[in-house]
Amino acid sequence: MTNKSADLDYEIFLIDHLERFVFSNLKSYLHSPLRTLHPTLLLVKSEERFKSMIYYLHSIDLFKESEIEKQIRLYPYLDPETNPGVERDTVRKLDSEMLPKHYDEVLTAIKKFRFAVQNQVGMHQISELRKQTFHIYAFHQDTKNIELVPNEIKTHIEQTQRSDLSYENHRLKIESFTEYFETLYTAYSNDSEPLWKLLGFTDTTFQTIQKFHRLSNISNKNQRQLNELKRLSGGQDVRFEILIDYAVEKANNYFNCSLINHYEAKVRSLEHKNNMIDQLLGIEPSAFKSPYRKKRPKRHKDYFYPHNIDQLNKMKKDNNRIKSNCKTEAERLKNPENEQDSSDTTKDHFNFTLKLLDSNPDLKMRLKKLI
């Protein structure tokens, strides 16, 4: 067996076990939509028939999460209507309480993987589709307790969950860079000449840009004007790279500020969650708590089953680990002089920005109009 065949077999092996785990949860978990959508399916013993029916229900969109359901799930505070005694917007949900329960995304990802294998696409694409499938399911209600995940896929699920911090950072970087360039465009869309001066353009370049804009705005161009516009367009590409080179450092500084705020908010959220866990375990609140705050009845550890206590302690330990990492990263970003910035880092930001703008052609086109 070749290495390529072995790699393919392993990717299929992982998806097979993940799919089996999905079906097992659909058939047994209390939040399984089958309990309301199709309860008789829970009695089906044939694995193949059950699988066939699941994918049929998926094909008619019965496993999709509605926009209203998604908004309710992602709302950060507990709902008083479903949590009697809780005042509105006072008790924050745990991260695990905002994980999705629906199965449309993971089933769609499995089908895409199967289709890619069937059509013998490249190994790299198959591997990426498998990773995407695992990423979707790693942040689902079914996998919030890693100890319940089968051994065959547990390591991959756990690694994906632990890499969530870097995934969040990448998402935040995309948002921050996009926001910065949107702001840049807005600031100079009515008058671009101050920007040209910042970019160090000469008077000759000023005249070239103005001529380029005049020709671009002519609706019925003759052949001579078209030829001249084509000649000048090459200069716009060069000027665009100068603009990006000028802006990437500022965009990255904007991203770093957003990242610091993100880390500090994460620390506050984790501290709040640990205080909630302490209250559940009957541990006295931290010293910084207000002495005037109304005391709640003390809860004792014997109120919980032993495995609940273990889970709460593990959750608190994980929270402290993430909190420590967030604090370290925030301090590192606040002290940039400790970082050894290099031309390679600047080049990475430059290439990242070009790819980002290629994926957002409308923003790229508007930025080009500035120069």
mmCIF file of C-alpha atoms in Angstrom:
data_model
loop_
_atom_site.group_PDB
_atom_site.id
_atom_site.type_symbol
_atom_site.label_atom_id
_atom_site.label_comp_id
_atom_site.label_asym_id
_atom_site.label_seq_id
_atom_site.Cartn_x
_atom_site.Cartn_y
_atom_site.Cartn_z
ATOM 1 C CA MET A 1 0.000 0.000 0.000
ATOM 2 C CA THR A 2 1.383 3.423 -0.983
ATOM 3 C CA ASN A 3 1.670 6.300 1.487
ATOM 4 C CA LYS A 4 -1.061 8.145 -0.408
ATOM 5 C CA SER A 5 -3.461 5.195 -0.075
ATOM 6 C CA ALA A 6 -2.655 4.850 3.621
ATOM 7 C CA ASP A 7 -3.287 8.574 4.195
ATOM 8 C CA LEU A 8 -6.614 8.376 2.359
ATOM 9 C CA ASP A 9 -7.669 5.300 4.311
ATOM 10 C CA TYR A 10 -6.871 7.082 7.585
ATOM 11 C CA GLU A 11 -8.889 10.176 6.638
ATOM 12 C CA ILE A 12 -11.854 7.933 5.751
ATOM 13 C CA PHE A 13 -11.363 6.007 9.007
ATOM 14 C CA LEU A 14 -11.618 9.250 11.015
ATOM 15 C CA ILE A 15 -14.753 10.442 9.214
ATOM 16 C CA ASP A 16 -16.360 6.995 9.571
ATOM 17 C CA HIS A 17 -15.921 7.117 13.348
ATOM 18 C CA LEU A 18 -17.059 10.732 13.592
ATOM 19 C CA GLU A 19 -20.174 9.924 11.557
ATOM 20 C CA ARG A 20 -20.885 6.916 13.776
ATOM 21 C CA PHE A 21 -20.600 9.145 16.849
ATOM 22 C CA VAL A 22 -22.983 11.690 15.295
ATOM 23 C CA PHE A 23 -25.561 8.976 14.608
ATOM 24 C CA SER A 24 -25.134 7.565 18.108
ATOM 25 C CA ASN A 25 -25.900 10.990 19.588
ATOM 26 C CA LEU A 26 -28.842 11.533 17.261
ATOM 27 C CA LYS A 27 -30.313 8.311 18.536
ATOM 28 C CA SER A 28 -29.660 8.736 22.227
ATOM 29 C CA TYR A 29 -29.034 12.309 23.385
ATOM 30 C CA LEU A 30 -31.850 14.231 25.059
ATOM 31 C CA HIS A 31 -31.362 17.181 22.721
ATOM 32 C CA SER A 32 -31.640 14.968 19.637
ATOM 33 C CA PRO A 33 -34.105 16.632 17.222
ATOM 34 C CA LEU A 34 -35.436 13.175 16.340
ATOM 35 C CA ARG A 35 -37.393 13.178 19.592
ATOM 36 C CA THR A 36 -39.724 15.760 18.073
ATOM 37 C CA LEU A 37 -39.098 15.435 14.321
ATOM 38 C CA HIS A 38 -39.271 11.681 13.891
ATOM 39 C CA PRO A 39 -39.453 9.750 17.205
ATOM 40 C CA THR A 40 -40.084 6.379 15.511
ATOM 41 C CA LEU A 41 -36.571 6.547 14.044
ATOM 42 C CA LEU A 42 -35.174 6.098 17.549
ATOM 43 C CA LEU A 43 -36.494 2.523 17.425
ATOM 44 C CA VAL A 44 -34.816 1.608 14.121
ATOM 45 C CA LYS A 45 -32.222 -1.129 14.676
ATOM 46 C CA SER A 46 -30.736 -1.314 11.171
ATOM 47 C CA GLU A 47 -27.708 1.002 11.002
ATOM 48 C CA GLU A 48 -27.981 1.387 7.224
ATOM 49 C CA ARG A 49 -31.685 2.243 7.314
ATOM 50 C CA PHE A 50 -31.142 4.717 10.135
ATOM 51 C CA LYS A 51 -28.276 6.348 8.209
ATOM 52 C CA SER A 52 -30.368 6.537 5.034
ATOM 53 C CA MET A 53 -33.277 8.182 6.859
ATOM 54 C CA ILE A 54 -31.002 10.683 8.595
ATOM 55 C CA TYR A 55 -29.545 11.870 5.304
ATOM 56 C CA TYR A 56 -33.028 12.035 3.794
ATOM 57 C CA LEU A 57 -34.217 14.294 6.638
ATOM 58 C CA HIS A 58 -31.035 16.325 6.199
ATOM 59 C CA SER A 59 -31.741 16.764 2.475
ATOM 60 C CA ILE A 60 -35.086 18.419 3.272
ATOM 61 C CA ASP A 61 -33.434 20.793 5.783
ATOM 62 C CA LEU A 62 -34.985 19.345 8.945
ATOM 63 C CA PHE A 63 -31.700 19.581 10.866
ATOM 64 C CA LYS A 64 -31.092 23.267 10.141
ATOM 65 C CA GLU A 65 -30.949 25.886 12.867
ATOM 66 C CA SER A 66 -33.223 28.858 12.183
ATOM 67 C CA GLU A 67 -31.889 32.407 12.500
ATOM 68 C CA ILE A 68 -34.130 32.996 15.535
ATOM 69 C CA GLU A 69 -32.829 29.831 17.216
ATOM 70 C CA LYS A 70 -29.258 30.903 16.491
ATOM 71 C CA GLN A 71 -29.817 34.377 17.956
ATOM 72 C CA ILE A 72 -31.310 32.885 21.132
ATOM 73 C CA ARG A 73 -28.440 30.396 21.451
ATOM 74 C CA LEU A 74 -25.730 33.020 21.006
ATOM 75 C CA TYR A 75 -27.345 35.575 23.328
ATOM 76 C CA PRO A 76 -24.778 35.761 26.160
ATOM 77 C CA TYR A 77 -27.244 35.872 29.091
ATOM 78 C CA LEU A 78 -29.596 33.270 30.510
ATOM 79 C CA ASP A 79 -33.257 33.726 29.565
ATOM 80 C CA PRO A 80 -35.543 34.357 32.585
ATOM 81 C CA GLU A 81 -38.404 32.545 30.826
ATOM 82 C CA THR A 82 -36.484 29.254 30.805
ATOM 83 C CA ASN A 83 -34.533 29.952 34.021
ATOM 84 C CA PRO A 84 -37.018 30.977 36.772
ATOM 85 C CA GLY A 85 -35.563 33.332 39.367
ATOM 86 C CA VAL A 86 -32.932 34.758 36.999
ATOM 87 C CA GLU A 87 -33.230 38.454 36.174
ATOM 88 C CA ARG A 88 -32.770 39.540 32.554
ATOM 89 C CA ASP A 89 -29.194 40.240 31.422
ATOM 90 C CA THR A 90 -27.659 39.389 34.806
ATOM 91 C CA VAL A 91 -26.260 35.843 34.559
ATOM 92 C CA ARG A 92 -23.922 35.124 31.671
ATOM 93 C CA LYS A 93 -24.034 31.757 29.952
ATOM 94 C CA LEU A 94 -21.040 29.444 29.952
ATOM 95 C CA ASP A 95 -19.345 28.989 26.571
ATOM 96 C CA SER A 96 -20.606 25.393 26.528
ATOM 97 C CA GLU A 97 -24.193 26.639 26.830
ATOM 98 C CA MET A 98 -23.871 28.519 23.527
ATOM 99 C CA LEU A 99 -22.629 25.537 21.509
ATOM 100 C CA PRO A 100 -24.923 24.432 18.662
ATOM 101 C CA LYS A 101 -27.236 21.439 19.042
ATOM 102 C CA HIS A 102 -28.257 21.180 15.403
ATOM 103 C CA TYR A 103 -26.684 18.752 12.947
ATOM 104 C CA ASP A 104 -27.038 20.376 9.538
ATOM 105 C CA GLU A 105 -23.459 21.708 9.340
ATOM 106 C CA VAL A 106 -21.679 18.531 10.393
ATOM 107 C CA LEU A 107 -23.823 16.313 8.140
ATOM 108 C CA THR A 108 -23.213 18.680 5.207
ATOM 109 C CA ALA A 109 -19.456 18.555 5.892
ATOM 110 C CA ILE A 110 -19.474 14.731 5.987
ATOM 111 C CA LYS A 111 -21.322 14.615 2.645
ATOM 112 C CA LYS A 112 -18.799 17.030 1.082
ATOM 113 C CA PHE A 113 -15.955 14.813 2.281
ATOM 114 C CA ARG A 114 -17.593 11.673 0.849
ATOM 115 C CA PHE A 115 -18.216 13.438 -2.457
ATOM 116 C CA ALA A 116 -14.567 14.538 -2.677
ATOM 117 C CA VAL A 117 -13.344 10.981 -2.016
ATOM 118 C CA GLN A 118 -15.765 9.574 -4.580
ATOM 119 C CA ASN A 119 -14.535 12.046 -7.195
ATOM 120 C CA GLN A 120 -10.878 11.329 -6.369
ATOM 121 C CA VAL A 121 -9.866 14.933 -5.757
ATOM 122 C CA GLY A 122 -6.381 15.747 -4.482
ATOM 123 C CA MET A 123 -5.233 14.418 -1.110
ATOM 124 C CA HIS A 124 -4.670 17.942 0.222
ATOM 125 C CA GLN A 125 -8.303 18.909 -0.446
ATOM 126 C CA ILE A 126 -9.585 15.703 1.160
ATOM 127 C CA SER A 127 -7.473 16.338 4.250
ATOM 128 C CA GLU A 128 -8.749 19.939 4.484
ATOM 129 C CA LEU A 129 -12.372 18.768 4.211
ATOM 130 C CA ARG A 130 -11.776 16.249 6.995
ATOM 131 C CA LYS A 131 -10.268 18.984 9.198
ATOM 132 C CA GLN A 132 -13.220 21.288 8.474
ATOM 133 C CA THR A 133 -15.632 18.521 9.474
ATOM 134 C CA PHE A 134 -13.781 17.930 12.737
ATOM 135 C CA HIS A 135 -13.685 21.656 13.449
ATOM 136 C CA ILE A 136 -17.449 21.934 13.063
ATOM 137 C CA TYR A 137 -18.115 19.001 15.394
ATOM 138 C CA ALA A 138 -15.418 19.971 17.923
ATOM 139 C CA PHE A 139 -17.598 22.981 18.837
ATOM 140 C CA HIS A 140 -20.924 21.184 19.234
ATOM 141 C CA GLN A 141 -22.933 20.145 22.300
ATOM 142 C CA ASP A 142 -22.049 16.512 21.617
ATOM 143 C CA THR A 143 -18.315 17.063 22.161
ATOM 144 C CA LYS A 144 -18.272 19.550 25.055
ATOM 145 C CA ASN A 145 -17.331 16.676 27.388
ATOM 146 C CA ILE A 146 -14.232 15.251 25.717
ATOM 147 C CA GLU A 147 -14.344 12.132 27.913
ATOM 148 C CA LEU A 148 -17.491 10.982 26.089
ATOM 149 C CA VAL A 149 -15.845 11.174 22.660
ATOM 150 C CA PRO A 150 -14.694 7.813 21.204
ATOM 151 C CA ASN A 151 -10.964 7.118 21.466
ATOM 152 C CA GLU A 152 -10.632 6.838 17.680
ATOM 153 C CA ILE A 153 -11.336 10.566 17.224
ATOM 154 C CA LYS A 154 -10.800 11.984 20.736
ATOM 155 C CA THR A 155 -7.239 13.245 20.103
ATOM 156 C CA HIS A 156 -8.215 15.097 16.911
ATOM 157 C CA ILE A 157 -11.306 16.660 18.533
ATOM 158 C CA GLU A 158 -9.302 17.762 21.578
ATOM 159 C CA GLN A 159 -6.508 19.252 19.439
ATOM 160 C CA THR A 160 -9.081 21.195 17.431
ATOM 161 C CA GLN A 161 -10.705 22.524 20.600
ATOM 162 C CA ARG A 162 -7.334 23.608 21.992
ATOM 163 C CA SER A 163 -6.469 25.417 18.769
ATOM 164 C CA ASP A 164 -9.650 27.488 19.052
ATOM 165 C CA LEU A 165 -7.671 30.422 20.451
ATOM 166 C CA SER A 166 -5.601 30.673 17.259
ATOM 167 C CA TYR A 167 -8.763 30.218 15.168
ATOM 168 C CA GLU A 168 -10.418 33.108 17.042
ATOM 169 C CA ASN A 169 -7.308 35.225 16.538
ATOM 170 C CA HIS A 170 -7.404 34.607 12.782
ATOM 171 C CA ARG A 171 -11.086 35.548 12.635
ATOM 172 C CA LEU A 172 -10.414 38.695 14.655
ATOM 173 C CA LYS A 173 -7.472 39.585 12.397
ATOM 174 C CA ILE A 174 -9.699 39.382 9.312
ATOM 175 C CA GLU A 175 -12.334 41.580 10.997
ATOM 176 C CA SER A 176 -9.766 44.119 12.269
ATOM 177 C CA PHE A 177 -7.896 44.494 8.976
ATOM 178 C CA THR A 178 -11.204 44.809 7.096
ATOM 179 C CA GLU A 179 -12.455 47.463 9.545
ATOM 180 C CA TYR A 180 -9.187 49.407 9.264
ATOM 181 C CA PHE A 181 -9.258 49.493 5.450
ATOM 182 C CA GLU A 182 -12.952 50.424 5.456
ATOM 183 C CA THR A 183 -12.065 53.323 7.776
ATOM 184 C CA LEU A 184 -9.135 54.301 5.560
ATOM 185 C CA TYR A 185 -11.376 54.418 2.504
ATOM 186 C CA THR A 186 -14.042 56.477 4.305
ATOM 187 C CA ALA A 187 -11.443 58.976 5.546
ATOM 188 C CA TYR A 188 -10.094 59.767 2.048
ATOM 189 C CA SER A 189 -12.984 58.927 -0.304
ATOM 190 C CA ASN A 190 -14.000 62.586 -0.742
ATOM 191 C CA ASP A 191 -10.474 64.008 -0.913
ATOM 192 C CA SER A 192 -7.592 61.628 -1.666
ATOM 193 C CA GLU A 193 -4.783 64.192 -2.044
ATOM 194 C CA PRO A 194 -3.803 64.155 1.677
ATOM 195 C CA LEU A 195 -3.354 60.393 1.329
ATOM 196 C CA TRP A 196 -1.168 60.848 -1.770
ATOM 197 C CA LYS A 197 1.070 63.155 0.246
ATOM 198 C CA LEU A 198 1.336 60.583 3.051
ATOM 199 C CA LEU A 199 2.355 57.995 0.473
ATOM 200 C CA GLY A 200 5.105 60.286 -0.809
ATOM 201 C CA PHE A 201 3.756 60.689 -4.325
ATOM 202 C CA THR A 202 5.397 63.401 -6.471
ATOM 203 C CA ASP A 203 3.591 66.205 -8.308
ATOM 204 C CA THR A 204 3.977 64.187 -11.513
ATOM 205 C CA THR A 205 2.221 61.229 -9.887
ATOM 206 C CA PHE A 206 -0.531 63.584 -8.686
ATOM 207 C CA GLN A 207 -1.136 64.665 -12.287
ATOM 208 C CA THR A 208 -1.074 61.041 -13.504
ATOM 209 C CA ILE A 209 -3.696 59.970 -10.943
ATOM 210 C CA GLN A 210 -5.934 62.933 -11.782
ATOM 211 C CA LYS A 211 -5.676 62.147 -15.494
ATOM 212 C CA PHE A 212 -6.410 58.464 -14.826
ATOM 213 C CA HIS A 213 -9.535 59.388 -12.850
ATOM 214 C CA ARG A 214 -10.742 61.797 -15.535
ATOM 215 C CA LEU A 215 -10.391 59.156 -18.243
ATOM 216 C CA SER A 216 -12.062 56.518 -16.064
ATOM 217 C CA ASN A 217 -15.119 58.739 -15.597
ATOM 218 C CA ILE A 218 -15.689 59.273 -19.337
ATOM 219 C CA SER A 219 -18.650 57.129 -20.368
ATOM 220 C CA ASN A 220 -18.032 56.884 -24.139
ATOM 221 C CA LYS A 221 -14.262 56.593 -24.616
ATOM 222 C CA ASN A 222 -12.635 56.720 -28.036
ATOM 223 C CA GLN A 223 -9.784 54.372 -28.969
ATOM 224 C CA ARG A 224 -7.071 56.871 -28.073
ATOM 225 C CA GLN A 225 -8.559 57.363 -24.602
ATOM 226 C CA LEU A 226 -8.860 53.601 -24.106
ATOM 227 C CA ASN A 227 -5.208 53.118 -25.039
ATOM 228 C CA GLU A 228 -4.123 55.907 -22.687
ATOM 229 C CA LEU A 229 -6.236 54.473 -19.852
ATOM 230 C CA LYS A 230 -4.675 51.045 -20.369
ATOM 231 C CA ARG A 231 -1.185 52.565 -20.222
ATOM 232 C CA LEU A 232 -1.966 54.411 -16.997
ATOM 233 C CA SER A 233 -3.638 51.410 -15.308
ATOM 234 C CA GLY A 234 -0.282 49.696 -14.825
ATOM 235 C CA GLY A 235 0.817 52.596 -12.654
ATOM 236 C CA GLN A 236 -2.270 52.148 -10.486
ATOM 237 C CA ASP A 237 -1.192 48.597 -9.578
ATOM 238 C CA VAL A 238 2.190 49.916 -8.432
ATOM 239 C CA ARG A 239 0.560 52.708 -6.415
ATOM 240 C CA PHE A 240 -1.845 50.181 -4.860
ATOM 241 C CA GLU A 241 1.087 48.123 -3.544
ATOM 242 C CA ILE A 242 2.610 51.318 -2.089
ATOM 243 C CA LEU A 243 -0.722 52.002 -0.358
ATOM 244 C CA ILE A 244 -0.857 48.485 1.112
ATOM 245 C CA ASP A 245 2.793 48.679 2.200
ATOM 246 C CA TYR A 246 2.028 51.963 3.997
ATOM 247 C CA ALA A 247 -1.160 50.665 5.661
ATOM 248 C CA VAL A 248 -0.277 47.132 6.832
ATOM 249 C CA GLU A 249 1.624 48.221 9.947
ATOM 250 C CA LYS A 250 -1.214 50.525 11.001
ATOM 251 C CA ALA A 251 -3.764 47.791 10.276
ATOM 252 C CA ASN A 252 -1.755 45.364 12.395
ATOM 253 C CA ASN A 253 -1.556 47.874 15.262
ATOM 254 C CA TYR A 254 -5.342 48.207 15.066
ATOM 255 C CA PHE A 255 -5.610 44.403 15.166
ATOM 256 C CA ASN A 256 -3.302 44.228 18.212
ATOM 257 C CA CYS A 257 -5.510 46.711 20.102
ATOM 258 C CA SER A 258 -8.582 44.635 19.229
ATOM 259 C CA LEU A 259 -6.740 41.491 20.345
ATOM 260 C CA ILE A 260 -5.770 43.021 23.691
ATOM 261 C CA ASN A 261 -9.411 43.996 24.302
ATOM 262 C CA HIS A 262 -10.477 40.480 23.284
ATOM 263 C CA TYR A 263 -8.020 38.822 25.704
ATOM 264 C CA GLU A 264 -8.935 41.127 28.596
ATOM 265 C CA ALA A 265 -12.653 40.521 28.026
ATOM 266 C CA LYS A 266 -11.962 36.775 27.928
ATOM 267 C CA VAL A 267 -10.113 36.992 31.267
ATOM 268 C CA ARG A 268 -13.044 38.849 32.880
ATOM 269 C CA SER A 269 -15.505 36.299 31.477
ATOM 270 C CA LEU A 270 -13.465 33.333 32.771
ATOM 271 C CA GLU A 271 -13.126 34.924 36.217
ATOM 272 C CA HIS A 272 -16.897 35.362 36.315
ATOM 273 C CA LYS A 273 -17.408 31.713 35.314
ATOM 274 C CA ASN A 274 -14.981 30.505 37.978
ATOM 275 C CA ASN A 275 -16.864 32.532 40.593
ATOM 276 C CA MET A 276 -20.061 30.804 39.493
ATOM 277 C CA ILE A 277 -18.349 27.405 39.818
ATOM 278 C CA ASP A 278 -17.073 28.363 43.297
ATOM 279 C CA GLN A 279 -20.604 29.231 44.360
ATOM 280 C CA LEU A 280 -21.867 25.877 43.101
ATOM 281 C CA LEU A 281 -19.118 24.087 45.030
ATOM 282 C CA GLY A 282 -19.761 26.095 48.183
ATOM 283 C CA ILE A 283 -16.400 27.895 48.076
ATOM 284 C CA GLU A 284 -16.317 31.399 49.552
ATOM 285 C CA PRO A 285 -16.243 34.190 46.910
ATOM 286 C CA SER A 286 -13.034 36.104 46.248
ATOM 287 C CA ALA A 287 -12.020 38.971 48.544
ATOM 288 C CA PHE A 288 -12.797 41.627 45.950
ATOM 289 C CA LYS A 289 -16.516 40.806 46.101
ATOM 290 C CA SER A 290 -18.649 43.592 47.572
ATOM 291 C CA PRO A 291 -19.565 42.943 51.256
ATOM 292 C CA TYR A 292 -22.946 44.580 50.573
ATOM 293 C CA ARG A 293 -23.920 42.049 47.942
ATOM 294 C CA LYS A 294 -26.889 39.968 48.988
ATOM 295 C CA LYS A 295 -25.655 36.565 50.157
ATOM 296 C CA ARG A 296 -27.000 33.456 48.493
ATOM 297 C CA PRO A 297 -27.740 30.257 50.387
ATOM 298 C CA LYS A 298 -24.541 28.251 50.724
ATOM 299 C CA ARG A 299 -24.372 25.179 48.503
ATOM 300 C CA HIS A 300 -22.556 22.086 49.665
ATOM 301 C CA LYS A 301 -20.499 19.633 47.678
ATOM 302 C CA ASP A 302 -22.681 16.728 48.776
ATOM 303 C CA TYR A 303 -25.493 18.327 46.763
ATOM 304 C CA PHE A 304 -23.740 17.039 43.631
ATOM 305 C CA TYR A 305 -22.880 13.617 42.404
ATOM 306 C CA PRO A 306 -19.103 13.007 42.529
ATOM 307 C CA HIS A 307 -18.695 13.136 38.736
ATOM 308 C CA ASN A 308 -20.381 16.565 38.691
ATOM 309 C CA ILE A 309 -17.839 17.862 41.202
ATOM 310 C CA ASP A 310 -15.002 16.451 39.104
ATOM 311 C CA GLN A 311 -16.394 18.079 35.961
ATOM 312 C CA LEU A 312 -16.749 21.462 37.659
ATOM 313 C CA ASN A 313 -13.199 21.287 39.027
ATOM 314 C CA LYS A 314 -11.882 20.281 35.595
ATOM 315 C CA MET A 315 -13.816 23.143 33.991
ATOM 316 C CA LYS A 316 -12.296 25.572 36.489
ATOM 317 C CA LYS A 317 -8.801 24.191 35.829
ATOM 318 C CA ASP A 318 -9.285 24.580 32.068
ATOM 319 C CA ASN A 319 -10.605 28.120 32.595
ATOM 320 C CA ASN A 320 -7.514 29.022 34.632
ATOM 321 C CA ARG A 321 -5.222 27.625 31.935
ATOM 322 C CA ILE A 322 -6.941 29.647 29.200
ATOM 323 C CA LYS A 323 -7.049 32.729 31.447
ATOM 324 C CA SER A 324 -3.294 32.478 32.069
ATOM 325 C CA ASN A 325 -2.617 32.192 28.316
ATOM 326 C CA CYS A 326 -4.840 35.219 27.600
ATOM 327 C CA LYS A 327 -3.090 37.329 30.254
ATOM 328 C CA THR A 328 0.335 36.371 28.866
ATOM 329 C CA GLU A 329 -0.685 37.251 25.309
ATOM 330 C CA ALA A 330 -2.231 40.572 26.354
ATOM 331 C CA GLU A 331 0.955 41.569 28.213
ATOM 332 C CA ARG A 332 3.108 40.567 25.250
ATOM 333 C CA LEU A 333 1.051 42.731 22.905
ATOM 334 C CA LYS A 334 1.213 45.680 25.319
ATOM 335 C CA ASN A 335 5.035 45.545 25.246
ATOM 336 C CA PRO A 336 5.900 45.438 21.519
ATOM 337 C CA GLU A 337 9.506 46.455 22.252
ATOM 338 C CA ASN A 338 10.030 42.913 23.539
ATOM 339 C CA GLU A 339 9.096 41.556 20.119
ATOM 340 C CA GLN A 340 11.697 41.071 17.426
ATOM 341 C CA ASP A 341 9.811 42.420 14.442
ATOM 342 C CA SER A 342 11.384 41.357 11.186
ATOM 343 C CA SER A 343 11.001 41.914 7.482
ATOM 344 C CA ASP A 344 9.458 38.420 7.291
ATOM 345 C CA THR A 345 6.680 39.492 9.714
ATOM 346 C CA THR A 346 5.989 42.628 7.660
ATOM 347 C CA LYS A 347 5.926 40.508 4.507
ATOM 348 C CA ASP A 348 3.424 38.135 6.161
ATOM 349 C CA HIS A 349 1.097 41.064 6.974
ATOM 350 C CA PHE A 350 1.470 42.355 3.409
ATOM 351 C CA ASN A 351 0.607 38.970 1.856
ATOM 352 C CA PHE A 352 -2.253 38.477 4.332
ATOM 353 C CA THR A 353 -3.704 41.844 3.292
ATOM 354 C CA LEU A 354 -3.466 41.042 -0.422
ATOM 355 C CA LYS A 355 -5.288 37.727 0.100
ATOM 356 C CA LEU A 356 -7.902 39.440 2.272
ATOM 357 C CA LEU A 357 -8.606 42.064 -0.393
ATOM 358 C CA ASP A 358 -8.705 39.405 -3.123
ATOM 359 C CA SER A 359 -11.515 37.778 -1.131
ATOM 360 C CA ASN A 360 -13.267 41.155 -0.789
ATOM 361 C CA PRO A 361 -13.211 42.577 -4.359
ATOM 362 C CA ASP A 362 -15.635 45.409 -3.540
ATOM 363 C CA LEU A 363 -13.327 46.834 -0.848
ATOM 364 C CA LYS A 364 -10.289 46.317 -3.078
ATOM 365 C CA MET A 365 -11.943 48.213 -5.932
ATOM 366 C CA ARG A 366 -12.870 51.125 -3.648
ATOM 367 C CA LEU A 367 -9.329 51.358 -2.252
ATOM 368 C CA LYS A 368 -7.921 51.406 -5.781
ATOM 369 C CA LYS A 369 -10.137 54.381 -6.573
ATOM 370 C CA LEU A 370 -8.216 56.359 -3.949
ATOM 371 C CA ILE A 371 -4.988 56.165 -5.935
#
